[in-house]
N, CA and C atoms as an extended XYZ file, in Angstrom:
564
Properties=species:S:1:pos:R:3:atomname:S:1:resname:S:1:resid:I:1 pbc="F F F"
N        72.260      184.658       -1.861 N   UNK     1
C        72.684      184.685       -0.500 CA  UNK     1
C        71.634      185.130        0.561 C   UNK     1
N        70.726      185.883        0.072 N   UNK     2
C        69.616      186.279        0.960 CA  UNK     2
C        68.833      185.039        1.391 C   UNK     2
N        68.674      184.097        0.483 N   UNK     3
C        67.899      182.899        0.831 CA  UNK     3
C        68.653      182.117        1.935 C   UNK     3
N        69.922      181.961        1.702 N   UNK     4
C        70.634      181.166        2.742 CA  UNK     4
C        70.723      181.943        4.156 C   UNK     4
N        70.732      183.210        4.210 N   UNK     5
C        70.669      183.990        5.369 CA  UNK     5
C        69.367      183.784        6.077 C   UNK     5
N        68.226      183.827        5.233 N   UNK     6
C        66.780      183.753        5.815 CA  UNK     6
C        66.696      182.267        6.375 C   UNK     6
N        67.254      181.316        5.715 N   UNK     7
C        67.224      179.907        6.250 CA  UNK     7
C        67.926      179.702        7.483 C   UNK     7
N        69.068      180.359        7.577 N   UNK     8
C        69.900      180.262        8.751 CA  UNK     8
C        69.271      180.987        9.855 C   UNK     8
N        68.584      182.125        9.692 N   UNK     9
C        67.876      182.869       10.734 CA  UNK     9
C        66.641      182.035       11.154 C   UNK     9
N        66.011      181.417       10.258 N   UNK    10
C        64.820      180.463       10.570 CA  UNK    10
C        65.275      179.321       11.419 C   UNK    10
N        66.401      178.772       11.031 N   UNK    11
C        66.952      177.677       11.880 CA  UNK    11
C        67.320      178.159       13.315 C   UNK    11
N        67.932      179.255       13.443 N   UNK    12
C        68.303      179.791       14.747 CA  UNK    12
C        67.054      180.061       15.600 C   UNK    12
N        66.054      180.629       14.871 N   UNK    13
C        64.771      180.897       15.555 CA  UNK    13
C        64.136      179.650       16.072 C   UNK    13
N        64.059      178.603       15.308 N   UNK    14
C        63.477      177.317       15.704 CA  UNK    14
C        64.334      176.742       16.906 C   UNK    14
N        65.657      176.791       16.862 N   UNK    15
C        66.399      176.278       17.980 CA  UNK    15
C        66.126      177.068       19.195 C   UNK    15
N        66.058      178.334       19.097 N   UNK    16
C        65.766      179.271       20.282 CA  UNK    16
C        64.425      178.862       20.886 C   UNK    16
N        63.398      178.661       20.027 N   UNK    17
C        61.976      178.384       20.502 CA  UNK    17
C        62.145      177.063       21.221 C   UNK    17
N        62.786      176.076       20.677 N   UNK    18
C        62.943      174.746       21.331 CA  UNK    18
C        63.623      174.827       22.629 C   UNK    18
N        64.657      175.602       22.746 N   UNK    19
C        65.417      175.810       23.976 CA  UNK    19
C        64.501      176.414       25.017 C   UNK    19
N        63.756      177.493       24.665 N   UNK    20
C        62.748      178.047       25.545 CA  UNK    20
C        61.803      177.077       26.056 C   UNK    20
N        61.211      176.355       25.217 N   UNK    21
C        60.206      175.322       25.527 CA  UNK    21
C        60.777      174.312       26.479 C   UNK    21
N        61.951      173.872       26.296 N   UNK    22
C        62.731      172.904       27.101 CA  UNK    22
C        62.903      173.496       28.450 C   UNK    22
N        63.360      174.683       28.597 N   UNK    23
C        63.577      175.375       29.926 CA  UNK    23
C        62.282      175.600       30.673 C   UNK    23
N        61.263      175.927       29.950 N   UNK    24
C        59.899      176.126       30.462 CA  UNK    24
C        59.362      174.776       31.140 C   UNK    24
N        59.658      173.717       30.363 N   UNK    25
C        59.226      172.465       30.867 CA  UNK    25
C        59.999      172.024       32.156 C   UNK    25
N        61.311      172.234       32.164 N   UNK    26
C        62.095      171.988       33.271 CA  UNK    26
C        61.673      172.847       34.476 C   UNK    26
N        61.329      174.014       34.261 N   UNK    27
C        60.880      174.977       35.419 CA  UNK    27
C        59.594      174.512       35.895 C   UNK    27
N        58.667      173.987       35.082 N   UNK    28
C        57.295      173.648       35.527 CA  UNK    28
C        57.530      172.252       36.317 C   UNK    28
N        58.351      171.410       35.865 N   UNK    29
C        58.521      170.186       36.611 CA  UNK    29
C        59.162      170.374       37.968 C   UNK    29
N        59.800      171.384       38.245 N   UNK    30
C        60.471      171.637       39.451 CA  UNK    30
C        59.725      172.615       40.354 C   UNK    30
N        58.562      173.182       39.844 N   UNK    31
C        57.802      174.075       40.564 CA  UNK    31
C        56.896      173.325       41.550 C   UNK    31
N        56.647      173.919       42.763 N   UNK    32
C        55.743      173.184       43.720 CA  UNK    32
C        54.297      173.223       43.223 C   UNK    32
N        53.573      172.190       43.482 N   UNK    33
C        52.085      172.175       43.110 CA  UNK    33
C        51.344      173.330       43.784 C   UNK    33
N        51.885      173.657       44.961 N   UNK    34
C        51.218      174.710       45.718 CA  UNK    34
C        52.271      175.873       45.911 C   UNK    34
N        51.943      177.007       45.289 N   UNK    35
C        53.018      178.049       45.351 CA  UNK    35
C        53.347      178.484       46.746 C   UNK    35
N        52.549      178.194       47.693 N   UNK    36
C        52.814      178.566       49.011 CA  UNK    36
C        53.687      177.650       49.767 C   UNK    36
N        54.054      176.507       48.982 N   UNK    37
C        54.873      175.488       49.542 CA  UNK    37
C        56.280      176.175       49.842 C   UNK    37
N        56.986      175.666       50.810 N   UNK    38
C        58.358      176.225       51.127 CA  UNK    38
C        59.260      175.794       49.931 C   UNK    38
N        60.144      176.810       49.611 N   UNK    39
C        61.016      176.551       48.446 CA  UNK    39
C        62.100      175.504       48.905 C   UNK    39
N        62.565      174.763       47.884 N   UNK    40
C        63.600      173.781       48.160 CA  UNK    40
C        64.948      174.384       48.049 C   UNK    40
N        65.742      173.910       48.931 N   UNK    41
C        67.207      174.420       48.865 CA  UNK    41
C        67.932      173.533       47.797 C   UNK    41
N        68.957      174.191       47.198 N   UNK    42
C        69.730      173.395       46.179 CA  UNK    42
C        70.249      172.118       46.795 C   UNK    42
N        70.277      171.081       45.931 N   UNK    43
C        70.774      169.746       46.380 CA  UNK    43
C        69.766      168.898       47.133 C   UNK    43
N        68.534      169.381       47.316 N   UNK    44
C        67.463      168.588       47.950 CA  UNK    44
C        66.435      168.229       46.874 C   UNK    44
N        65.701      167.254       47.218 N   UNK    45
C        64.565      166.878       46.176 CA  UNK    45
C        63.293      166.885       46.890 C   UNK    45
N        62.302      166.976       46.093 N   UNK    46
C        60.866      167.025       46.642 CA  UNK    46
C        60.626      165.635       47.145 C   UNK    46
N        59.703      165.488       48.164 N   UNK    47
C        59.298      164.166       48.638 CA  UNK    47
C        58.679      163.409       47.510 C   UNK    47
N        58.862      162.059       47.516 N   UNK    48
C        58.208      161.244       46.502 CA  UNK    48
C        56.689      161.107       46.859 C   UNK    48
N        55.920      161.068       45.831 N   UNK    49
C        54.521      160.702       46.076 CA  UNK    49
C        54.018      159.643       45.230 C   UNK    49
N        53.099      158.863       45.756 N   UNK    50
C        52.507      157.659       44.975 CA  UNK    50
C        51.487      158.303       44.074 C   UNK    50
N        51.003      157.414       43.093 N   UNK    51
C        50.044      157.913       42.187 CA  UNK    51
C        48.716      158.310       42.948 C   UNK    51
N        48.461      157.826       44.113 N   UNK    52
C        47.255      158.215       44.900 CA  UNK    52
C        47.467      159.477       45.557 C   UNK    52
N        48.667      160.132       45.468 N   UNK    53
C        48.935      161.420       46.077 CA  UNK    53
C        49.613      161.265       47.429 C   UNK    53
N        49.586      160.159       48.104 N   UNK    54
C        50.201      159.991       49.379 CA  UNK    54
C        51.739      159.783       49.240 C   UNK    54
N        52.437      159.920       50.373 N   UNK    55
C        53.942      159.672       50.267 CA  UNK    55
C        54.263      158.315       49.807 C   UNK    55
N        55.279      158.212       48.963 N   UNK    56
C        55.692      156.898       48.459 CA  UNK    56
C        56.457      156.115       49.615 C   UNK    56
N        56.147      154.878       49.753 N   UNK    57
C        56.909      154.043       50.749 CA  UNK    57
C        58.216      153.630       50.155 C   UNK    57
N        59.356      153.636       50.955 N   UNK    58
C        60.601      153.300       50.382 CA  UNK    58
C        60.519      151.737       49.899 C   UNK    58
N        61.238      151.437       48.912 N   UNK    59
C        61.253      150.055       48.490 CA  UNK    59
C        61.673      149.146       49.561 C   UNK    59
N        60.990      148.017       49.706 N   UNK    60
C        61.346      147.087       50.723 CA  UNK    60
C        62.486      146.193       50.346 C   UNK    60
N        63.400      146.017       51.138 N   UNK    61
C        64.615      145.125       50.923 CA  UNK    61
C        64.167      143.690       51.066 C   UNK    61
N        64.209      142.940       49.962 N   UNK    62
C        63.772      141.531       50.013 CA  UNK    62
C        64.617      140.629       50.969 C   UNK    62
N        65.802      141.082       51.165 N   UNK    63
C        66.659      140.307       52.141 CA  UNK    63
C        66.381      140.608       53.590 C   UNK    63
N        65.608      141.631       53.866 N   UNK    64
C        65.321      141.917       55.310 CA  UNK    64
C        64.322      140.853       55.898 C   UNK    64
N        64.768      140.369       56.997 N   UNK    65
C        63.967      139.349       57.695 CA  UNK    65
C        62.701      140.055       58.160 C   UNK    65
N        61.538      139.475       58.011 N   UNK    66
C        60.273      140.066       58.527 CA  UNK    66
C        60.430      140.324       60.029 C   UNK    66
N        60.009      141.591       60.374 N   UNK    67
C        60.150      142.081       61.819 CA  UNK    67
C        59.454      141.195       62.764 C   UNK    67
N        58.276      140.735       62.429 N   UNK    68
C        57.376      140.028       63.372 CA  UNK    68
C        57.685      138.501       63.380 C   UNK    68
N        58.923      138.196       63.024 N   UNK    69
C        59.206      136.660       62.936 CA  UNK    69
C        59.994      136.136       64.196 C   UNK    69
N        60.133      136.954       65.194 N   UNK    70
C        60.786      136.405       66.304 CA  UNK    70
C        62.312      136.695       66.339 C   UNK    70
N        63.004      135.960       67.073 N   UNK    71
C        64.443      136.185       67.273 CA  UNK    71
C        65.165      134.800       67.153 C   UNK    71
N        66.469      134.937       67.083 N   UNK    72
C        67.353      133.664       67.109 CA  UNK    72
C        67.306      132.891       65.825 C   UNK    72
N        67.917      131.773       65.880 N   UNK    73
C        68.056      130.964       64.713 CA  UNK    73
C        66.697      130.259       64.308 C   UNK    73
N        66.311      130.434       62.976 N   UNK    74
C        64.995      130.043       62.564 CA  UNK    74
C        64.924      130.099       61.039 C   UNK    74
N        63.887      129.358       60.580 N   UNK    75
C        63.476      129.456       59.168 CA  UNK    75
C        62.243      130.269       59.176 C   UNK    75
N        62.131      131.346       58.362 N   UNK    76
C        60.917      132.156       58.222 CA  UNK    76
C        60.245      131.968       56.953 C   UNK    76
N        58.987      131.699       56.914 N   UNK    77
C        58.219      131.579       55.643 CA  UNK    77
C        57.147      132.598       55.619 C   UNK    77
N        57.143      133.449       54.614 N   UNK    78
C        56.115      134.463       54.476 CA  UNK    78
C        55.087      134.099       53.509 C   UNK    78
N        53.878      133.974       53.975 N   UNK    79
C        52.763      133.494       53.140 CA  UNK    79
C        52.465      134.549       51.951 C   UNK    79
N        52.495      135.840       52.322 N   UNK    80
C        52.212      136.934       51.448 CA  UNK    80
C        53.333      137.097       50.433 C   UNK    80
N        54.486      137.003       50.801 N   UNK    81
C        55.608      137.220       49.919 CA  UNK    81
C        56.122      135.961       49.162 C   UNK    81
N        55.594      134.811       49.682 N   UNK    82
C        56.055      133.519       49.056 CA  UNK    82
C        57.571      133.467       49.023 C   UNK    82
N        58.119      133.684       50.219 N   UNK    83
C        59.698      133.788       50.459 CA  UNK    83
C        59.981      133.050       51.661 C   UNK    83
N        61.267      132.522       51.680 N   UNK    84
C        61.781      131.897       52.926 CA  UNK    84
C        63.151      132.587       53.175 C   UNK    84
N        63.375      132.698       54.441 N   UNK    85
C        64.640      133.275       55.004 CA  UNK    85
C        65.213      132.201       55.921 C   UNK    85
N        66.453      131.926       55.775 N   UNK    86
C        67.274      131.078       56.711 CA  UNK    86
C        68.051      132.013       57.575 C   UNK    86
N        67.599      132.185       58.840 N   UNK    87
C        68.100      133.112       59.729 CA  UNK    87
C        69.077      132.547       60.844 C   UNK    87
N        70.239      133.157       60.857 N   UNK    88
C        71.262      132.725       61.828 CA  UNK    88
C        70.922      133.126       63.353 C   UNK    88
N        71.652      132.746       64.244 N   UNK    89
C        71.427      133.110       65.612 CA  UNK    89
C        71.512      134.662       65.931 C   UNK    89
N        72.309      135.346       65.044 N   UNK    90
C        72.438      136.777       65.282 CA  UNK    90
C        71.231      137.530       64.656 C   UNK    90
N        70.247      136.832       64.097 N   UNK    91
C        69.040      137.431       63.472 CA  UNK    91
C        69.201      137.939       62.020 C   UNK    91
N        70.395      137.611       61.367 N   UNK    92
C        70.589      138.086       60.067 CA  UNK    92
C        70.334      136.850       59.096 C   UNK    92
N        69.736      137.139       57.956 N   UNK    93
C        69.481      136.095       56.945 CA  UNK    93
C        70.719      135.728       56.237 C   UNK    93
N        71.062      134.419       56.342 N   UNK    94
C        72.256      133.859       55.566 CA  UNK    94
C        71.814      133.576       54.107 C   UNK    94
N        70.524      133.343       53.984 N   UNK    95
C        70.037      133.066       52.638 CA  UNK    95
C        68.474      133.397       52.561 C   UNK    95
N        68.009      133.890       51.500 N   UNK    96
C        66.597      134.050       51.290 CA  UNK    96
C        66.253      133.748       49.869 C   UNK    96
N        65.093      133.197       49.580 N   UNK    97
C        64.737      132.774       48.251 CA  UNK    97
C        63.293      132.750       48.088 C   UNK    97
N        62.764      132.828       46.875 N   UNK    98
C        61.339      132.735       46.655 CA  UNK    98
C        60.953      131.214       46.560 C   UNK    98
N        59.708      130.965       46.936 N   UNK    99
C        59.238      129.593       46.798 CA  UNK    99
C        57.846      129.495       46.061 C   UNK    99
N        57.449      128.334       45.619 N   UNK   100
C        56.140      128.093       45.156 CA  UNK   100
C        55.268      127.588       46.202 C   UNK   100
N        54.207      128.272       46.614 N   UNK   101
C        53.364      127.802       47.697 CA  UNK   101
C        52.551      126.661       47.392 C   UNK   101
N        52.172      125.907       48.433 N   UNK   102
C        51.260      124.782       48.149 CA  UNK   102
C        49.863      125.294       48.176 C   UNK   102
N        48.859      124.395       47.903 N   UNK   103
C        47.455      124.785       47.832 CA  UNK   103
C        46.929      124.933       49.261 C   UNK   103
N        47.477      124.265       50.288 N   UNK   104
C        46.982      124.378       51.686 CA  UNK   104
C        48.205      125.148       52.492 C   UNK   104
N        47.856      126.223       52.931 N   UNK   105
C        48.804      127.088       53.732 CA  UNK   105
C        48.774      126.718       55.232 C   UNK   105
N        49.852      126.743       55.792 N   UNK   106
C        49.892      126.693       57.353 CA  UNK   106
C        49.362      128.014       57.881 C   UNK   106
N        48.852      127.930       59.156 N   UNK   107
C        48.490      129.155       59.706 CA  UNK   107
C        49.697      129.915       60.303 C   UNK   107
N        49.660      131.188       60.267 N   UNK   108
C        50.850      131.899       60.885 CA  UNK   108
C        51.076      131.533       62.312 C   UNK   108
N        52.325      131.398       62.680 N   UNK   109
C        52.735      130.914       63.970 CA  UNK   109
C        54.092      130.427       64.009 C   UNK   109
N        54.498      129.874       65.156 N   UNK   110
C        55.782      129.220       65.367 CA  UNK   110
C        55.679      127.755       65.458 C   UNK   110
N        56.534      127.013       64.726 N   UNK   111
C        56.514      125.542       64.746 CA  UNK   111
C        57.900      124.951       64.847 C   UNK   111
N        58.028      123.709       64.897 N   UNK   112
C        59.359      123.038       64.935 CA  UNK   112
C        59.326      121.915       63.889 C   UNK   112
N        60.511      121.724       63.321 N   UNK   113
C        60.591      120.649       62.245 CA  UNK   113
C        60.280      119.314       62.902 C   UNK   113
N        59.255      118.510       62.356 N   UNK   114
C        58.899      117.349       63.066 CA  UNK   114
C        59.349      116.060       62.284 C   UNK   114
N        59.677      116.095       60.999 N   UNK   115
C        60.184      115.046       60.204 CA  UNK   115
C        60.854      115.489       59.041 C   UNK   115
N        61.709      114.633       58.511 N   UNK   116
C        62.482      114.991       57.275 CA  UNK   116
C        62.574      113.689       56.488 C   UNK   116
N        62.613      113.836       55.169 N   UNK   117
C        62.787      112.702       54.262 CA  UNK   117
C        63.795      113.109       53.181 C   UNK   117
N        64.653      112.222       52.888 N   UNK   118
C        65.717      112.508       51.858 CA  UNK   118
C        65.120      112.485       50.464 C   UNK   118
N        64.305      111.619       50.163 N   UNK   119
C        63.661      111.596       48.780 CA  UNK   119
C        62.342      110.723       48.905 C   UNK   119
N        61.316      111.332       48.429 N   UNK   120
C        59.941      110.636       48.410 CA  UNK   120
C        59.189      111.148       47.250 C   UNK   120
N        58.064      110.643       46.980 N   UNK   121
C        57.091      111.188       45.945 CA  UNK   121
C        56.152      112.050       46.642 C   UNK   121
N        56.034      113.268       46.103 N   UNK   122
C        55.133      114.286       46.691 CA  UNK   122
C        53.643      113.940       46.517 C   UNK   122
N        52.735      114.587       47.181 N   UNK   123
C        51.338      114.379       47.123 CA  UNK   123
C        50.776      114.708       45.746 C   UNK   123
N        51.609      115.446       44.982 N   UNK   124
C        51.253      115.818       43.538 CA  UNK   124
C        51.838      114.849       42.599 C   UNK   124
N        52.503      113.722       43.114 N   UNK   125
C        53.078      112.683       42.173 CA  UNK   125
C        54.539      113.009       41.693 C   UNK   125
N        55.044      114.100       42.079 N   UNK   126
C        56.419      114.512       41.668 CA  UNK   126
C        57.431      113.938       42.658 C   UNK   126
N        58.518      113.475       42.038 N   UNK   127
C        59.568      112.984       42.917 CA  UNK   127
C        60.286      114.178       43.494 C   UNK   127
N        60.412      114.242       44.862 N   UNK   128
C        60.911      115.319       45.532 CA  UNK   128
C        62.087      114.925       46.502 C   UNK   128
N        62.941      115.888       46.895 N   UNK   129
C        63.987      115.564       47.795 CA  UNK   129
C        64.090      116.618       48.942 C   UNK   129
N        64.854      116.250       49.958 N   UNK   130
C        65.074      117.197       51.101 CA  UNK   130
C        63.794      117.715       51.645 C   UNK   130
N        62.898      116.858       51.985 N   UNK   131
C        61.582      117.268       52.537 CA  UNK   131
C        61.706      117.590       54.025 C   UNK   131
N        61.278      118.755       54.391 N   UNK   132
C        61.350      119.242       55.888 CA  UNK   132
C        59.954      119.575       56.274 C   UNK   132
N        59.408      118.711       57.019 N   UNK   133
C        57.948      118.897       57.467 CA  UNK   133
C        57.912      119.569       58.784 C   UNK   133
N        56.941      120.495       59.021 N   UNK   134
C        56.772      121.147       60.264 CA  UNK   134
C        55.441      121.301       60.782 C   UNK   134
N        54.441      121.005       60.145 N   UNK   135
C        53.022      121.000       60.625 CA  UNK   135
C        52.075      120.305       59.662 C   UNK   135
N        50.762      120.224       60.112 N   UNK   136
C        49.753      119.748       59.252 CA  UNK   136
C        48.566      120.810       59.261 C   UNK   136
N        47.844      120.778       58.075 N   UNK   137
C        46.784      121.792       58.012 CA  UNK   137
C        45.711      120.957       57.031 C   UNK   137
N        44.442      120.982       57.424 N   UNK   138
C        43.427      120.350       56.573 CA  UNK   138
C        43.840      118.895       56.388 C   UNK   138
N        44.404      118.164       57.330 N   UNK   139
C        44.778      116.836       57.152 CA  UNK   139
C        45.898      116.584       56.076 C   UNK   139
N        46.665      117.615       55.832 N   UNK   140
C        47.762      117.578       54.811 CA  UNK   140
C        49.071      117.908       55.507 C   UNK   140
N        50.065      117.188       55.348 N   UNK   141
C        51.399      117.491       55.869 CA  UNK   141
C        52.009      118.762       55.152 C   UNK   141
N        52.487      119.708       55.930 N   UNK   142
C        53.078      120.958       55.323 CA  UNK   142
C        54.611      120.869       55.549 C   UNK   142
N        55.277      121.110       54.437 N   UNK   143
C        56.751      121.215       54.528 CA  UNK   143
C        57.420      121.676       53.268 C   UNK   143
N        58.711      121.934       53.376 N   UNK   144
C        59.542      122.422       52.298 CA  UNK   144
C        60.087      121.299       51.469 C   UNK   144
N        60.319      121.494       50.206 N   UNK   145
C        60.881      120.347       49.406 CA  UNK   145
C        61.306      121.032       48.012 C   UNK   145
N        62.109      120.137       47.324 N   UNK   146
C        62.506      120.483       45.996 CA  UNK   146
C        62.290      119.410       45.103 C   UNK   146
N        61.728      119.633       43.911 N   UNK   147
C        61.568      118.579       42.907 CA  UNK   147
C        62.897      118.134       42.408 C   UNK   147
N        63.056      116.797       42.270 N   UNK   148
C        64.308      116.238       41.800 CA  UNK   148
C        64.630      116.875       40.402 C   UNK   148
N        63.556      116.982       39.555 N   UNK   149
C        63.805      117.536       38.231 CA  UNK   149
C        64.132      118.985       38.149 C   UNK   149
N        64.097      119.679       39.298 N   UNK   150
C        64.419      121.112       39.356 CA  UNK   150
C        63.213      121.996       39.114 C   UNK   150
N        62.045      121.461       38.786 N   UNK   151
C        60.941      122.334       38.398 CA  UNK   151
C        60.221      122.911       39.631 C   UNK   151
N        59.500      123.966       39.497 N   UNK   152
C        58.775      124.614       40.490 CA  UNK   152
C        57.448      125.032       39.928 C   UNK   152
N        56.672      124.082       39.349 N   UNK   153
C        55.431      124.523       38.720 CA  UNK   153
C        54.338      124.862       39.782 C   UNK   153
N        53.356      125.634       39.366 N   UNK   154
C        52.252      125.929       40.273 CA  UNK   154
C        51.438      124.714       40.456 C   UNK   154
N        51.096      124.507       41.782 N   UNK   155
C        50.356      123.312       42.137 CA  UNK   155
C        48.927      123.365       41.510 C   UNK   155
N        48.328      122.258       41.228 N   UNK   156
C        47.031      122.088       40.759 CA  UNK   156
C        46.035      122.488       41.863 C   UNK   156
N        45.258      123.615       41.618 N   UNK   157
C        44.451      124.191       42.682 CA  UNK   157
C        43.323      123.231       43.111 C   UNK   157
N        43.040      122.257       42.277 N   UNK   158
C        41.971      121.169       42.644 CA  UNK   158
C        42.498      120.219       43.633 C   UNK   158
N        43.789      120.073       43.908 N   UNK   159
C        44.362      119.070       44.778 CA  UNK   159
C        44.784      119.749       46.073 C   UNK   159
N        44.629      119.094       47.194 N   UNK   160
C        45.147      119.528       48.432 CA  UNK   160
C        46.655      119.007       48.545 C   UNK   160
N        47.528      120.054       48.484 N   UNK   161
C        48.988      119.764       48.610 CA  UNK   161
C        49.592      120.599       49.761 C   UNK   161
N        50.658      120.103       50.336 N   UNK   162
C        51.335      120.857       51.309 CA  UNK   162
C        52.717      121.165       51.128 C   UNK   162
N        53.242      120.839       49.983 N   UNK   163
C        54.520      121.026       49.608 CA  UNK   163
C        54.895      122.469       49.148 C   UNK   163
N        55.821      123.092       49.994 N   UNK   164
C        56.286      124.423       49.600 CA  UNK   164
C        57.518      124.229       48.790 C   UNK   164
N        57.521      124.416       47.507 N   UNK   165
C        58.615      124.027       46.608 CA  UNK   165
C        59.576      125.154       46.353 C   UNK   165
N        60.877      124.674       46.157 N   UNK   166
C        61.924      125.632       46.041 CA  UNK   166
C        62.901      125.030       44.990 C   UNK   166
N        63.859      125.847       44.564 N   UNK   167
C        64.953      125.332       43.635 CA  UNK   167
C        65.777      124.416       44.446 C   UNK   167
N        66.419      123.550       43.728 N   UNK   168
C        67.267      122.393       44.416 CA  UNK   168
C        68.334      122.999       45.214 C   UNK   168
N        68.978      124.041       44.854 N   UNK   169
C        70.123      124.652       45.631 CA  UNK   169
C        69.526      125.176       46.917 C   UNK   169
N        68.361      125.834       46.896 N   UNK   170
C        67.806      126.344       48.090 CA  UNK   170
C        67.321      125.149       48.946 C   UNK   170
N        66.807      124.160       48.329 N   UNK   171
C        66.430      122.934       49.157 CA  UNK   171
C        67.540      122.350       49.842 C   UNK   171
N        68.761      122.295       49.196 N   UNK   172
C        69.990      121.748       49.851 CA  UNK   172
C        70.311      122.577       51.055 C   UNK   172
N        70.291      123.941       50.945 N   UNK   173
C        70.576      124.818       52.071 CA  UNK   173
C        69.683      124.695       53.188 C   UNK   173
N        68.326      124.617       52.804 N   UNK   174
C        67.351      124.416       53.921 CA  UNK   174
C        67.497      123.150       54.576 C   UNK   174
N        67.738      122.018       53.861 N   UNK   175
C        67.902      120.676       54.419 CA  UNK   175
C        69.193      120.656       55.428 C   UNK   175
N        70.198      121.408       55.103 N   UNK   176
C        71.407      121.391       55.997 CA  UNK   176
C        70.981      122.085       57.287 C   UNK   176
N        70.257      123.258       57.108 N   UNK   177
C        69.987      124.023       58.323 CA  UNK   177
C        68.787      123.537       59.281 C   UNK   177
N        67.700      123.029       58.673 N   UNK   178
C        66.522      122.782       59.350 CA  UNK   178
C        66.472      121.271       59.774 C   UNK   178
N        67.198      120.965       60.837 N   UNK   179
C        67.176      119.592       61.407 CA  UNK   179
C        65.909      119.412       62.289 C   UNK   179
N        65.709      118.191       62.714 N   UNK   180
C        64.550      117.968       63.593 CA  UNK   180
C        64.627      118.876       64.806 C   UNK   180
N        63.483      119.542       65.154 N   UNK   181
C        63.383      120.478       66.173 CA  UNK   181
C        63.735      121.925       65.860 C   UNK   181
N        64.304      122.155       64.675 N   UNK   182
C        64.552      123.517       64.219 CA  UNK   182
C        63.314      124.365       64.267 C   UNK   182
N        63.415      125.694       64.542 N   UNK   183
C        62.261      126.517       64.595 CA  UNK   183
C        61.884      127.012       63.183 C   UNK   183
N        60.588      126.981       62.889 N   UNK   184
C        60.041      127.482       61.625 CA  UNK   184
C        58.946      128.486       61.991 C   UNK   184
N        59.088      129.776       61.475 N   UNK   185
C        58.114      130.788       61.814 CA  UNK   185
C        57.318      131.075       60.495 C   UNK   185
N        56.066      130.987       60.554 N   UNK   186
C        55.235      131.394       59.367 CA  UNK   186
C        54.629      132.786       59.712 C   UNK   186
N        54.761      133.702       58.827 N   UNK   187
C        54.214      135.050       58.964 CA  UNK   187
C        53.216      135.282       57.762 C   UNK   187
N        52.302      136.134       57.962 N   UNK   188
C        51.271      136.436       57.005 CA  UNK   188
C        51.925      136.996       55.683 C   UNK   188
């Protein structure tokens, strides 16, 4: 019996040490880096910091229309985010979606839809539909389209292409919205 008692006491001791270590870890995780920092009140959390030590920026809402894109009814294309927003007159996005950028980018600015084609062959040789053109750059027509086969491959960087590709359902929505004269805003 002495053996079973000593095993029991050893087990209790190990559990107690583990509990103390766990509590010490929790305490150190909640301690301020600078002990002169103001104590936190219960129910609040410490400010988030980035790996570089600065404050973390809140996560950006991908549905939020870029602030510098103007007002009113418009199509917004972000070069940096490779995303399109279809914006209603009240300034709210009715739809947003990612796109595959062309090899030739339009300059940031405000444009109008100049031409549309129901179905054509793209400059990359792919059969496309619902083409909505709004400018030219480097002698290449720039516009939105969807591949008839539903693909959105990366364009060949060796070719100058102006097709901003999207999924077919997104192309359908853009085609319905972006008639001749519709405003297209390109943001960085």
